[in-house]
């Protein structure tokens, strides 16, 4: 008897606990909880893992607290460049888009690429054009802008004197508590449905003040997103460049399939052992075909949560090991 | 005592043997042989694998016979969109660019991203701008156009009545002998140097008549390119979408590292067993840390060759198993 489960994240590199108020933490936790309840309902009525992760990421994109879709961070040019990916663990079908500027929900564009094109990966205006042709909602690029993110860009550009946030500069990132301006922002979801199918989805606005054209791991199948019914579904968040070099999402699957490791052994190897060798900071969420879940991160925090069908959602921001300290929904 | 070796490919899906003349085959073989000799000389004087694969791919880009750089195929919009990637097996440092239109040698741009930026992957005008800022030679997009490629686009668009070459349509691709218009064009190189370091590089113009914005496996670390001194260096060529879904290049490495397979066992698993399950057509070149090489392909042909320091280069187009039938340079 499979117990369906949905796991989500809203990015690693959370606001330092010491700099947050209970009210701010509550705001994030409430958002995560609501998204888990809404998208988790799809699994509860026998819906697919693919639909559940799509809806979870769409809701995360719509929530301005998280760096994806509405509320995405600004590039150094004061624009938004959005990336997303999705993978079906049953068929290994995949879709991804990068560097789009007008698709309201990048994850829906990634899914359209997977299901309605002959391709896996479209970038730039070609991807925006495809999404529009497919009837997806397109918006003025200014739609994604929020005052909070604009202030973030201004702060970062003032601090750096016009330089970039080197998001691979994990040495300095992990030495100091991460602040919201340096948040390794990505959102993602993984799920196991009642049919035993796995799926994963990831979406991001990238890094505040990023160089135009920079693409991180989020839209890269194998790095930021991977799903395979034989092993697991994974969505990552962190210093994207390091996750690409480690082929992090697929590495979890490969360790399970080829080395016979458990989900937890494989995710811990990637997050605690392998990524730190190249100063990779961040975390990931993963679920395997038996419904085991793992949510490791090597940063101060990771916005995360999960819901098992018929149970209350669990959400957390700081704290680890996460399983021991997850706060149950009142 | 390490014997340095350089392996190159000029794409899978060669001209059917029955439709070629000895003169045409000779032209391709001569080009491969010359590039092996020139880039192989770097290894002979103690140069790095990274420099050897960079130079080999640069020369393949400069050769109009191969679909990368000068002589790249046309998109459906009659333009060129170029992708490339490179990886250093010693450090796992990586660089990639996609969808560039003005960088004369995309592989040099990928290498500049790796060595002179804080990022791994830049796409579109952001990537072109970065390359120009780095002093790399930029050209008018028309530079890449050749009469032969223009005629190919015209033929394909006439045949398809304006449709696209569905390059993932491997069913039809492998049923019929591949023709040059459907060539799964990519170029790539892998090398082991006298210091025991591995490197891989891949570059492509994509598919004739491709949808603007489409990105295949070539610039994706883990899919089209991977190098790790612990295991092997791999460059792939084929129906890019399927190689992305299989995370093909890294899968060779993962099978070696986690399942203890030999280079040949791992490459054969990917090319002959795994890719065909999703109708993936193409091949790859690989070298491991001991200097073993493997060049499997599941298409009618793959332009390929290798040179071991102090020996004559071997080149081949059709024929398999390739090792048995490689024609030695006279």
PDB file of C-alpha atoms in Angstrom, chain B residues 21 41 73 77 91 110 141 146 167 183 201 261 270 278 311:
ATOM      1  CA  UNK B  21      31.950   7.930 -52.595  1.00  0.00           C
ATOM      2  CA  UNK B  41      50.728  17.478 -30.627  1.00  0.00           C
ATOM      3  CA  UNK B  73      23.397  24.054 -39.515  1.00  0.00           C
ATOM      4  CA  UNK B  77      14.465  30.818 -38.772  1.00  0.00           C
ATOM      5  CA  UNK B  91      38.791  20.004 -10.563  1.00  0.00           C
ATOM      6  CA  UNK B 110      32.727  27.894 -22.808  1.00  0.00           C
ATOM      7  CA  UNK B 141      26.247  35.673 -37.702  1.00  0.00           C
ATOM      8  CA  UNK B 146      27.915  27.800 -45.808  1.00  0.00           C
ATOM      9  CA  UNK B 167      15.581  15.124 -33.981  1.00  0.00           C
ATOM     10  CA  UNK B 183      22.924  14.191 -39.168  1.00  0.00           C
ATOM     11  CA  UNK B 201      34.636  19.239 -24.638  1.00  0.00           C
ATOM     12  CA  UNK B 261      32.032  -1.306 -14.268  1.00  0.00           C
ATOM     13  CA  UNK B 270      24.421   3.663 -21.991  1.00  0.00           C
ATOM     14  CA  UNK B 278      13.739   5.740 -25.056  1.00  0.00           C
ATOM     15  CA  UNK B 311      51.456   6.543 -32.704  1.00  0.00           C
TER      16      UNK B 311
END
